[in-house]
PDB file of C-alpha atoms in Angstrom:
ATOM      1  CA  MET A   2      15.649   9.172  18.730  1.00 47.00           C
ATOM      2  CA  MET A   3      18.338   7.396  16.731  1.00 54.00           C
ATOM      3  CA  PRO A   4      17.571   3.778  15.784  1.00 57.00           C
ATOM      4  CA  THR A   5      19.418   1.073  17.665  1.00 54.00           C
ATOM      5  CA  HIS A   6      22.294  -0.630  15.908  1.00 56.00           C
ATOM      6  CA  SER A   7      20.248  -3.757  15.298  1.00 61.00           C
ATOM      7  CA  ALA A   8      17.436  -1.684  13.758  1.00 84.00           C
ATOM      8  CA  ILE A   9      19.643   0.077  11.210  1.00 94.00           C
ATOM      9  CA  PRO A  10      18.949  -1.439   7.787  1.00 95.00           C
ATOM     10  CA  GLY A  11      21.815  -3.128   5.971  1.00 97.00           C
ATOM     11  CA  VAL A  12      22.609  -5.050   2.808  1.00 97.00           C
ATOM     12  CA  ASP A  13      19.747  -7.501   3.359  1.00 97.00           C
ATOM     13  CA  ALA A  14      17.314  -4.574   3.092  1.00 97.00           C
ATOM     14  CA  LEU A  15      19.193  -2.746   0.335  1.00 97.00           C
ATOM     15  CA  TRP A  16      19.732  -5.572  -2.164  1.00 98.00           C
ATOM     16  CA  PRO A  17      16.008  -6.210  -2.892  1.00 97.00           C
ATOM     17  CA  LEU A  18      15.662  -2.490  -3.655  1.00 96.00           C
ATOM     18  CA  CYS A  19      18.539  -2.750  -6.128  1.00 97.00           C
ATOM     19  CA  LEU A  20      16.817  -5.676  -7.833  1.00 97.00           C
ATOM     20  CA  ASP A  21      13.568  -3.692  -7.971  1.00 95.00           C
ATOM     21  CA  ILE A  22      15.364  -0.884  -9.801  1.00 95.00           C
ATOM     22  CA  VAL A  23      16.794  -3.347 -12.319  1.00 96.00           C
ATOM     23  CA  ALA A  24      13.379  -4.974 -12.861  1.00 94.00           C
ATOM     24  CA  GLN A  25      11.892  -1.543 -13.578  1.00 93.00           C
ATOM     25  CA  ARG A  26      14.732  -0.704 -15.977  1.00 92.00           C
ATOM     26  CA  ARG A  27      14.071  -3.931 -17.865  1.00 90.00           C
ATOM     27  CA  GLY A  28      10.353  -3.160 -18.034  1.00 87.00           C
ATOM     28  CA  LEU A  29       9.471  -6.260 -16.019  1.00 84.00           C
ATOM     29  CA  VAL A  30       7.503  -4.246 -13.457  1.00 83.00           C
ATOM     30  CA  ALA A  31       5.820  -0.852 -13.573  1.00 79.00           C
ATOM     31  CA  PRO A  32       8.027   2.130 -12.679  1.00 77.00           C
ATOM     32  CA  GLN A  33       7.846   3.053  -9.006  1.00 79.00           C
ATOM     33  CA  GLN A  34       7.451   6.570  -7.708  1.00 78.00           C
ATOM     34  CA  TRP A  35      10.235   7.229  -5.201  1.00 80.00           C
ATOM     35  CA  ASP A  36       8.379   9.575  -2.856  1.00 80.00           C
ATOM     36  CA  ALA A  37       9.401  10.932   0.540  1.00 81.00           C
ATOM     37  CA  ARG A  38       8.402   7.685   2.240  1.00 85.00           C
ATOM     38  CA  SER A  39      10.651   5.554   0.045  1.00 90.00           C
ATOM     39  CA  PRO A  40      14.018   4.301   1.323  1.00 94.00           C
ATOM     40  CA  LEU A  41      15.561   5.600  -1.910  1.00 94.00           C
ATOM     41  CA  ALA A  42      15.408   9.028  -3.491  1.00 93.00           C
ATOM     42  CA  TRP A  43      15.566   9.714  -7.222  1.00 92.00           C
ATOM     43  CA  ASP A  44      16.730  12.835  -9.009  1.00 91.00           C
ATOM     44  CA  ALA A  45      16.947  13.092 -12.783  1.00 88.00           C
ATOM     45  CA  SER A  46      20.364  14.760 -12.660  1.00 91.00           C
ATOM     46  CA  GLN A  47      21.899  12.895  -9.709  1.00 93.00           C
ATOM     47  CA  GLY A  48      20.295   9.483  -9.974  1.00 94.00           C
ATOM     48  CA  PHE A  49      19.452   7.378  -6.941  1.00 95.00           C
ATOM     49  CA  ALA A  50      20.422   8.204  -3.354  1.00 96.00           C
ATOM     50  CA  LEU A  51      19.894   6.500  -0.036  1.00 96.00           C
ATOM     51  CA  ARG A  52      17.388   8.115   2.294  1.00 94.00           C
ATOM     52  CA  GLY A  53      17.619   7.756   6.057  1.00 93.00           C
ATOM     53  CA  VAL A  54      20.164   5.872   8.145  1.00 95.00           C
ATOM     54  CA  TRP A  55      21.858   2.721   6.786  1.00 97.00           C
ATOM     55  CA  ASN A  56      24.749   0.722   8.158  1.00 96.00           C
ATOM     56  CA  ASP A  57      28.244   1.174   6.724  1.00 97.00           C
ATOM     57  CA  GLU A  58      28.186  -2.021   4.678  1.00 97.00           C
ATOM     58  CA  ALA A  59      24.979  -0.998   2.911  1.00 98.00           C
ATOM     59  CA  VAL A  60      26.264   2.524   2.234  1.00 98.00           C
ATOM     60  CA  GLU A  61      29.461   1.141   0.705  1.00 97.00           C
ATOM     61  CA  LEU A  62      27.600  -1.368  -1.465  1.00 98.00           C
ATOM     62  CA  PHE A  63      25.218   1.329  -2.687  1.00 98.00           C
ATOM     63  CA  ASP A  64      28.124   3.637  -3.574  1.00 98.00           C
ATOM     64  CA  LEU A  65      29.766   0.830  -5.529  1.00 98.00           C
ATOM     65  CA  VAL A  66      26.720  -0.224  -7.584  1.00 98.00           C
ATOM     66  CA  LYS A  67      25.065   3.203  -7.974  1.00 98.00           C
ATOM     67  CA  PRO A  68      26.508   3.713 -11.502  1.00 96.00           C
ATOM     68  CA  LEU A  69      24.608   0.587 -12.618  1.00 96.00           C
ATOM     69  CA  LEU A  70      21.411   1.535 -10.798  1.00 96.00           C
ATOM     70  CA  ASP A  71      21.361   4.960 -12.447  1.00 95.00           C
ATOM     71  CA  ARG A  72      21.287   3.527 -15.959  1.00 94.00           C
ATOM     72  CA  PRO A  73      18.137   4.515 -17.878  1.00 88.00           C
ATOM     73  CA  ARG A  74      15.835   1.954 -19.421  1.00 82.00           C
ATOM     74  CA  ARG A  75      16.822   3.050 -22.912  1.00 82.00           C
ATOM     75  CA  GLY A  76      19.906   4.674 -24.317  1.00 83.00           C
ATOM     76  CA  VAL A  77      23.307   3.832 -25.685  1.00 90.00           C
ATOM     77  CA  PRO A  78      24.879   0.608 -24.412  1.00 95.00           C
ATOM     78  CA  TRP A  79      26.697   0.951 -21.083  1.00 97.00           C
ATOM     79  CA  LEU A  80      29.466  -1.508 -20.241  1.00 98.00           C
ATOM     80  CA  ILE A  81      31.286  -2.475 -17.083  1.00 98.00           C
ATOM     81  CA  GLY A  82      34.260  -4.820 -17.133  1.00 98.00           C
ATOM     82  CA  GLN A  83      35.886  -6.739 -14.333  1.00 97.00           C
ATOM     83  CA  LEU A  84      39.161  -8.509 -13.753  1.00 96.00           C
ATOM     84  CA  GLY A  85      40.404 -10.355 -10.694  1.00 95.00           C
ATOM     85  CA  GLN A  86      44.170 -10.425 -10.577  1.00 95.00           C
ATOM     86  CA  SER A  87      47.203 -11.080  -8.415  1.00 96.00           C
ATOM     87  CA  LEU A  88      49.609  -8.504  -7.023  1.00 96.00           C
ATOM     88  CA  ASP A  89      51.829  -9.078 -10.043  1.00 95.00           C
ATOM     89  CA  GLY A  90      49.023  -8.499 -12.527  1.00 94.00           C
ATOM     90  CA  CYS A  91      48.123 -12.092 -13.479  1.00 94.00           C
ATOM     91  CA  VAL A  92      44.560 -13.369 -13.842  1.00 92.00           C
ATOM     92  CA  ALA A  93      45.534 -17.056 -13.913  1.00 89.00           C
ATOM     93  CA  THR A  94      48.512 -19.385 -13.784  1.00 90.00           C
ATOM     94  CA  HIS A  95      50.424 -20.184 -16.965  1.00 87.00           C
ATOM     95  CA  GLY A  96      48.167 -23.220 -17.431  1.00 84.00           C
ATOM     96  CA  GLY A  97      44.997 -21.149 -17.089  1.00 80.00           C
ATOM     97  CA  ASP A  98      43.965 -21.992 -13.511  1.00 80.00           C
ATOM     98  CA  SER A  99      42.112 -18.983 -12.084  1.00 80.00           C
ATOM     99  CA  ASN A 100      40.095 -20.696  -9.306  1.00 79.00           C
ATOM    100  CA  TYR A 101      40.293 -18.673  -7.250  1.00 80.00           C
ATOM    101  CA  VAL A 102      42.478 -15.630  -7.580  1.00 91.00           C
ATOM    102  CA  ASN A 103      40.191 -13.572  -5.365  1.00 94.00           C
ATOM    103  CA  GLY A 104      38.281 -14.430  -2.195  1.00 95.00           C
ATOM    104  CA  ARG A 105      34.612 -15.062  -1.546  1.00 96.00           C
ATOM    105  CA  GLU A 106      33.713 -11.392  -1.106  1.00 97.00           C
ATOM    106  CA  VAL A 107      34.813 -10.637  -4.675  1.00 97.00           C
ATOM    107  CA  LEU A 108      32.980 -13.737  -5.935  1.00 96.00           C
ATOM    108  CA  VAL A 109      29.747 -12.480  -4.356  1.00 97.00           C
ATOM    109  CA  HIS A 110      30.336  -9.044  -5.884  1.00 98.00           C
ATOM    110  CA  LEU A 111      30.815 -10.640  -9.308  1.00 97.00           C
ATOM    111  CA  HIS A 112      27.451 -12.391  -8.978  1.00 98.00           C
ATOM    112  CA  ARG A 113      25.858  -9.099  -7.953  1.00 98.00           C
ATOM    113  CA  LEU A 114      27.197  -7.477 -11.104  1.00 98.00           C
ATOM    114  CA  ARG A 115      25.605 -10.273 -13.131  1.00 98.00           C
ATOM    115  CA  ALA A 116      22.266  -9.651 -11.403  1.00 98.00           C
ATOM    116  CA  LEU A 117      22.430  -5.913 -12.117  1.00 98.00           C
ATOM    117  CA  CYS A 118      23.295  -6.258 -15.819  1.00 98.00           C
ATOM    118  CA  ASP A 119      21.224  -7.369 -18.791  1.00 97.00           C
ATOM    119  CA  ALA A 120      23.928  -9.616 -20.231  1.00 98.00           C
ATOM    120  CA  VAL A 121      27.305 -11.041 -19.222  1.00 98.00           C
ATOM    121  CA  ILE A 122      30.026 -11.389 -21.869  1.00 98.00           C
ATOM    122  CA  VAL A 123      32.989 -13.771 -21.791  1.00 98.00           C
ATOM    123  CA  GLY A 124      35.567 -14.661 -24.387  1.00 96.00           C
ATOM    124  CA  ALA A 125      36.008 -18.074 -25.910  1.00 96.00           C
ATOM    125  CA  GLY A 126      39.223 -18.756 -24.004  1.00 92.00           C
ATOM    126  CA  THR A 127      37.627 -18.185 -20.613  1.00 91.00           C
ATOM    127  CA  ALA A 128      34.556 -20.198 -21.561  1.00 95.00           C
ATOM    128  CA  ALA A 129      36.637 -23.130 -22.813  1.00 93.00           C
ATOM    129  CA  ILE A 130      38.873 -23.300 -19.741  1.00 90.00           C
ATOM    130  CA  ASP A 131      36.339 -22.539 -16.978  1.00 91.00           C
ATOM    131  CA  ASN A 132      33.121 -23.979 -18.479  1.00 94.00           C
ATOM    132  CA  PRO A 133      31.318 -21.292 -16.420  1.00 94.00           C
ATOM    133  CA  GLN A 134      27.642 -21.163 -15.510  1.00 96.00           C
ATOM    134  CA  LEU A 135      27.468 -17.329 -15.540  1.00 97.00           C
ATOM    135  CA  THR A 136      24.480 -17.336 -13.193  1.00 98.00           C
ATOM    136  CA  THR A 137      23.597 -15.431 -10.008  1.00 98.00           C
ATOM    137  CA  ARG A 138      23.588 -18.523  -7.804  1.00 96.00           C
ATOM    138  CA  HIS A 139      25.451 -16.801  -4.940  1.00 97.00           C
ATOM    139  CA  VAL A 140      22.972 -13.903  -4.667  1.00 98.00           C
ATOM    140  CA  ALA A 141      19.293 -13.202  -5.204  1.00 98.00           C
ATOM    141  CA  GLY A 142      18.475 -11.863  -8.649  1.00 97.00           C
ATOM    142  CA  ALA A 143      17.644 -12.920 -12.182  1.00 96.00           C
ATOM    143  CA  HIS A 144      20.311 -14.532 -14.342  1.00 97.00           C
ATOM    144  CA  PRO A 145      21.624 -12.338 -17.170  1.00 98.00           C
ATOM    145  CA  VAL A 146      21.688 -13.368 -20.810  1.00 98.00           C
ATOM    146  CA  ARG A 147      24.963 -15.240 -21.317  1.00 98.00           C
ATOM    147  CA  VAL A 148      27.038 -14.031 -24.282  1.00 98.00           C
ATOM    148  CA  LEU A 149      29.998 -16.080 -25.511  1.00 98.00           C
ATOM    149  CA  LEU A 150      32.272 -14.244 -27.920  1.00 98.00           C
ATOM    150  CA  ASP A 151      33.523 -16.980 -30.249  1.00 98.00           C
ATOM    151  CA  PRO A 152      34.400 -15.570 -33.705  1.00 97.00           C
ATOM    152  CA  ASP A 153      36.485 -18.640 -34.616  1.00 96.00           C
ATOM    153  CA  LEU A 154      33.735 -21.104 -33.557  1.00 97.00           C
ATOM    154  CA  ARG A 155      36.063 -23.141 -31.398  1.00 95.00           C
ATOM    155  CA  LEU A 156      33.838 -23.687 -28.361  1.00 97.00           C
ATOM    156  CA  PRO A 157      32.443 -27.197 -27.888  1.00 95.00           C
ATOM    157  CA  GLN A 158      28.693 -27.605 -27.799  1.00 94.00           C
ATOM    158  CA  THR A 159      29.140 -29.614 -24.593  1.00 96.00           C
ATOM    159  CA  LEU A 160      29.580 -26.438 -22.526  1.00 97.00           C
ATOM    160  CA  ARG A 161      26.881 -26.363 -19.880  1.00 96.00           C
ATOM    161  CA  VAL A 162      25.672 -22.875 -20.857  1.00 97.00           C
ATOM    162  CA  PHE A 163      24.311 -24.378 -24.072  1.00 97.00           C
ATOM    163  CA  SER A 164      22.211 -27.021 -22.316  1.00 96.00           C
ATOM    164  CA  ASP A 165      21.561 -26.228 -18.647  1.00 96.00           C
ATOM    165  CA  GLY A 166      18.502 -24.058 -19.368  1.00 96.00           C
ATOM    166  CA  HIS A 167      19.262 -21.637 -16.530  1.00 97.00           C
ATOM    167  CA  ALA A 168      19.352 -18.559 -18.770  1.00 97.00           C
ATOM    168  CA  PRO A 169      19.385 -17.643 -22.463  1.00 97.00           C
ATOM    169  CA  THR A 170      22.769 -18.117 -24.121  1.00 98.00           C
ATOM    170  CA  LEU A 171      24.101 -16.410 -27.253  1.00 98.00           C
ATOM    171  CA  LEU A 172      27.086 -17.671 -29.232  1.00 98.00           C
ATOM    172  CA  VAL A 173      28.480 -14.597 -30.992  1.00 98.00           C
ATOM    173  CA  CYS A 174      30.261 -14.753 -34.320  1.00 98.00           C
ATOM    174  CA  ASP A 175      30.376 -12.713 -37.502  1.00 98.00           C
ATOM    175  CA  ALA A 176      27.168 -12.830 -39.509  1.00 98.00           C
ATOM    176  CA  SER A 177      29.044 -14.572 -42.332  1.00 97.00           C
ATOM    177  CA  ARG A 178      29.513 -17.620 -40.087  1.00 97.00           C
ATOM    178  CA  ALA A 179      26.068 -17.730 -38.485  1.00 98.00           C
ATOM    179  CA  THR A 180      24.905 -20.681 -40.589  1.00 98.00           C
ATOM    180  CA  GLU A 181      28.008 -22.633 -39.635  1.00 97.00           C
ATOM    181  CA  ALA A 182      27.482 -21.786 -35.965  1.00 98.00           C
ATOM    182  CA  ALA A 183      23.869 -22.997 -36.129  1.00 97.00           C
ATOM    183  CA  LYS A 184      25.188 -26.454 -36.984  1.00 96.00           C
ATOM    184  CA  ARG A 185      27.062 -26.516 -33.664  1.00 94.00           C
ATOM    185  CA  VAL A 186      24.431 -25.170 -31.277  1.00 96.00           C
ATOM    186  CA  ASP A 187      20.722 -24.385 -31.504  1.00 95.00           C
ATOM    187  CA  ALA A 188      20.015 -21.742 -34.118  1.00 96.00           C
ATOM    188  CA  ASP A 189      18.258 -19.524 -31.560  1.00 97.00           C
ATOM    189  CA  GLN A 190      21.506 -19.477 -29.552  1.00 98.00           C
ATOM    190  CA  VAL A 191      23.482 -17.926 -32.417  1.00 98.00           C
ATOM    191  CA  LEU A 192      23.978 -14.173 -32.748  1.00 98.00           C
ATOM    192  CA  GLY A 193      25.591 -13.414 -36.078  1.00 98.00           C
ATOM    193  CA  VAL A 194      26.833  -9.825 -35.963  1.00 98.00           C
ATOM    194  CA  PRO A 195      27.359  -7.985 -39.268  1.00 98.00           C
ATOM    195  CA  GLY A 196      30.823  -6.441 -39.362  1.00 97.00           C
ATOM    196  CA  LEU A 197      32.036  -8.123 -36.180  1.00 98.00           C
ATOM    197  CA  THR A 198      35.198  -9.441 -37.829  1.00 96.00           C
ATOM    198  CA  GLY A 199      37.200  -7.236 -40.165  1.00 94.00           C
ATOM    199  CA  ALA A 200      39.126  -8.365 -43.214  1.00 91.00           C
ATOM    200  CA  ASP A 201      42.265  -8.501 -41.078  1.00 91.00           C
ATOM    201  CA  GLY A 202      40.541 -10.692 -38.487  1.00 90.00           C
ATOM    202  CA  ALA A 203      40.246  -7.911 -35.918  1.00 93.00           C
ATOM    203  CA  LEU A 204      37.061  -7.747 -33.856  1.00 96.00           C
ATOM    204  CA  HIS A 205      34.885  -4.625 -33.980  1.00 97.00           C
ATOM    205  CA  LEU A 206      33.232  -4.708 -30.587  1.00 98.00           C
ATOM    206  CA  HIS A 207      31.023  -1.667 -31.082  1.00 97.00           C
ATOM    207  CA  ALA A 208      29.189  -3.807 -33.647  1.00 98.00           C
ATOM    208  CA  LEU A 209      28.549  -6.381 -30.916  1.00 98.00           C
ATOM    209  CA  THR A 210      27.252  -3.838 -28.399  1.00 98.00           C
ATOM    210  CA  ALA A 211      24.920  -2.406 -31.061  1.00 97.00           C
ATOM    211  CA  ALA A 212      23.591  -5.899 -31.839  1.00 98.00           C
ATOM    212  CA  LEU A 213      22.948  -6.584 -28.163  1.00 97.00           C
ATOM    213  CA  GLU A 214      21.260  -3.202 -27.769  1.00 96.00           C
ATOM    214  CA  ALA A 215      18.951  -4.130 -30.638  1.00 96.00           C
ATOM    215  CA  ARG A 216      17.869  -7.099 -28.510  1.00 95.00           C
ATOM    216  CA  GLY A 217      17.093  -4.841 -25.545  1.00 94.00           C
ATOM    217  CA  LEU A 218      20.369  -5.636 -23.766  1.00 96.00           C
ATOM    218  CA  HIS A 219      22.110  -2.369 -23.038  1.00 95.00           C
ATOM    219  CA  VAL A 220      23.680  -2.711 -19.576  1.00 97.00           C
ATOM    220  CA  LEU A 221      26.474  -5.162 -20.334  1.00 98.00           C
ATOM    221  CA  PHE A 222      28.976  -6.889 -18.057  1.00 98.00           C
ATOM    222  CA  VAL A 223      32.282  -7.937 -19.646  1.00 98.00           C
ATOM    223  CA  GLU A 224      33.412 -10.557 -17.156  1.00 96.00           C
ATOM    224  CA  GLY A 225      36.544 -11.880 -18.791  1.00 87.00           C
ATOM    225  CA  GLY A 226      39.053 -12.989 -19.465  1.00 89.00           C
ATOM    226  CA  GLY A 227      41.995 -10.665 -19.672  1.00 93.00           C
ATOM    227  CA  VAL A 228      42.193 -10.667 -23.474  1.00 94.00           C
ATOM    228  CA  THR A 229      38.490  -9.921 -23.904  1.00 96.00           C
ATOM    229  CA  VAL A 230      38.378  -7.151 -21.292  1.00 97.00           C
ATOM    230  CA  SER A 231      41.515  -5.642 -22.813  1.00 96.00           C
ATOM    231  CA  ARG A 232      39.921  -5.608 -26.278  1.00 96.00           C
ATOM    232  CA  PHE A 233      36.806  -3.841 -25.021  1.00 97.00           C
ATOM    233  CA  MET A 234      38.930  -1.331 -23.125  1.00 96.00           C
ATOM    234  CA  ALA A 235      41.304  -0.669 -26.031  1.00 95.00           C
ATOM    235  CA  GLN A 236      38.350   0.053 -28.342  1.00 96.00           C
ATOM    236  CA  GLY A 237      36.822   2.521 -25.886  1.00 95.00           C
ATOM    237  CA  CYS A 238      33.773   0.370 -25.195  1.00 97.00           C
ATOM    238  CA  LEU A 239      34.011   0.217 -21.398  1.00 97.00           C
ATOM    239  CA  ASP A 240      32.435   2.856 -19.198  1.00 97.00           C
ATOM    240  CA  ARG A 241      33.754   1.365 -16.001  1.00 97.00           C
ATOM    241  CA  LEU A 242      36.216  -1.274 -14.815  1.00 98.00           C
ATOM    242  CA  HIS A 243      36.213  -3.164 -11.527  1.00 98.00           C
ATOM    243  CA  LEU A 244      39.739  -4.404 -10.943  1.00 97.00           C
ATOM    244  CA  SER A 245      40.123  -6.679  -7.910  1.00 97.00           C
ATOM    245  CA  VAL A 246      43.645  -7.274  -6.603  1.00 97.00           C
ATOM    246  CA  ALA A 247      44.335 -10.270  -4.385  1.00 97.00           C
ATOM    247  CA  PRO A 248      47.320 -10.641  -2.011  1.00 96.00           C
ATOM    248  CA  VAL A 249      48.844 -13.461  -4.047  1.00 95.00           C
ATOM    249  CA  ILE A 250      51.871 -13.621  -6.341  1.00 96.00           C
ATOM    250  CA  ILE A 251      51.421 -16.004  -9.269  1.00 95.00           C
ATOM    251  CA  GLY A 252      54.690 -15.554 -11.124  1.00 93.00           C
ATOM    252  CA  ALA A 253      54.841 -16.244 -14.851  1.00 90.00           C
ATOM    253  CA  GLY A 254      51.073 -16.446 -15.247  1.00 91.00           C
ATOM    254  CA  ARG A 255      48.544 -15.106 -17.703  1.00 91.00           C
ATOM    255  CA  PRO A 256      48.505 -11.294 -17.703  1.00 91.00           C
ATOM    256  CA  GLY A 257      45.402  -9.233 -17.074  1.00 91.00           C
ATOM    257  CA  LEU A 258      45.131  -6.003 -19.045  1.00 91.00           C
ATOM    258  CA  GLN A 259      47.091  -6.023 -22.307  1.00 90.00           C
ATOM    259  CA  LEU A 260      46.884  -2.597 -23.926  1.00 88.00           C
ATOM    260  CA  PRO A 261      48.936  -0.723 -26.531  1.00 84.00           C
ATOM    261  CA  ARG A 262      52.272   0.513 -25.269  1.00 83.00           C
ATOM    262  CA  SER A 263      52.695   4.017 -23.923  1.00 82.00           C
ATOM    263  CA  VAL A 264      55.923   5.741 -24.908  1.00 77.00           C
ATOM    264  CA  ALA A 265      56.047   8.044 -21.896  1.00 88.00           C
ATOM    265  CA  MET A 266      54.397   8.115 -18.485  1.00 90.00           C
ATOM    266  CA  ARG A 267      52.464  11.210 -19.491  1.00 88.00           C
ATOM    267  CA  ASP A 268      50.724   9.089 -22.132  1.00 86.00           C
ATOM    268  CA  CYS A 269      49.542   6.457 -19.667  1.00 89.00           C
ATOM    269  CA  MET A 270      45.878   6.265 -18.693  1.00 88.00           C
ATOM    270  CA  ARG A 271      45.103   7.635 -15.250  1.00 91.00           C
ATOM    271  CA  PRO A 272      41.372   7.053 -14.701  1.00 93.00           C
ATOM    272  CA  SER A 273      39.688   8.431 -11.632  1.00 94.00           C
ATOM    273  CA  GLY A 274      38.970   5.640  -9.221  1.00 95.00           C
ATOM    274  CA  ARG A 275      37.699   4.600  -5.821  1.00 96.00           C
ATOM    275  CA  VAL A 276      39.003   1.828  -3.586  1.00 97.00           C
ATOM    276  CA  PHE A 277      36.849  -0.709  -1.757  1.00 98.00           C
ATOM    277  CA  ARG A 278      38.057  -3.415   0.609  1.00 97.00           C
ATOM    278  CA  MET A 279      36.590  -6.873   0.032  1.00 96.00           C
ATOM    279  CA  GLY A 280      37.962  -9.203   2.653  1.00 96.00           C
ATOM    280  CA  ALA A 281      41.670  -9.571   1.946  1.00 96.00           C
ATOM    281  CA  ASP A 282      41.252  -8.160  -1.569  1.00 97.00           C
ATOM    282  CA  VAL A 283      41.181  -4.577  -2.816  1.00 98.00           C
ATOM    283  CA  LEU A 284      38.724  -3.551  -5.543  1.00 98.00           C
ATOM    284  CA  TRP A 285      39.426  -0.553  -7.754  1.00 98.00           C
ATOM    285  CA  ASP A 286      36.326   1.058  -9.284  1.00 98.00           C
ATOM    286  CA  LEU A 287      37.693   2.911 -12.315  1.00 97.00           C
ATOM    287  CA  ASP A 288      35.682   5.497 -14.277  1.00 97.00           C
ATOM    288  CA  LEU A 289      36.844   5.047 -17.868  1.00 96.00           C
ATOM    289  CA  ARG A 290      34.197   7.199 -19.542  1.00 86.00           C
ATOM    290  CA  THR A 291      35.294  10.336 -17.684  1.00 76.00           C
ATOM    291  CA  LEU A 292      38.873   9.520 -18.703  1.00 64.00           C
ATOM    292  CA  GLN A 293      37.898   9.196 -22.372  1.00 59.00           C
ATOM    293  CA  ALA A 294      35.963  12.455 -22.300  1.00 55.00           C
ATOM    294  CA  ALA A 295      38.949  14.278 -20.802  1.00 52.00           C
ATOM    295  CA  THR A 296      41.272  12.740 -23.416  1.00 54.00           C
ATOM    296  CA  ALA A 297      38.965  13.844 -26.234  1.00 53.00           C
ATOM    297  CA  ARG A 298      38.929  17.423 -24.921  1.00 53.00           C
ATOM    298  CA  ASN A 299      42.734  17.532 -24.843  1.00 53.00           C
TER     299      ASN A 299
END
């Protein structure tokens, strides 16, 4: 006999299972054996899969977050970026107002990504304008470590992430400026990364991901803004990108992705992707690692 509609499990039943997987990956709880009675199945080659009947909303959410759930406890850093933008490719107005480009469904998804990742990374520009909390307050789940990328040490110590105590916060700069940074915020909030800033001032983001991995943070969420996500993408650091497009036209606003020019259309990136509806918005789930592997082969 098929279960009644009301008895079919949904997101409320699925989300705690997702958090359990993350807790096991972080070593906070003992690994669970996913046997035949479990609502989830595990296969070393295929990762997690839903078992039994679930409603459509739960199936869609699971499909969307499965790449994060399948991450092993140890391994090379794995990064997912996100941008919320308008139809004309802007992430904010010219003055920097981005509240809110996307609707509530995308906001909830963003908080879910925070809960599923070990750390959330934002650039100094986004932090200065938004003064974000970077917590999971809209969903159940532990707060990630908050990472502020500030190589020029321009962020004020009055930002709430430095004092609210909700989650650990790391101010990232080059190791050569760590002592200077420690005069601005608590020394234990400073992550000085050797080789982060080159002689020409360019950032070497693989050095940052290696430094975070050394701290046990290897599933990383690059939340914004457009400049920071673009830098991670241009340097081949991102495995995945969630690009949410809202039905709004901003005009001469701040652009989202800013990547090196392509001379011809054949040179443009064409990552494989999936589309998810989130209220009035459309979310593109783009697989960048498969794209990079295919580019390397060619």
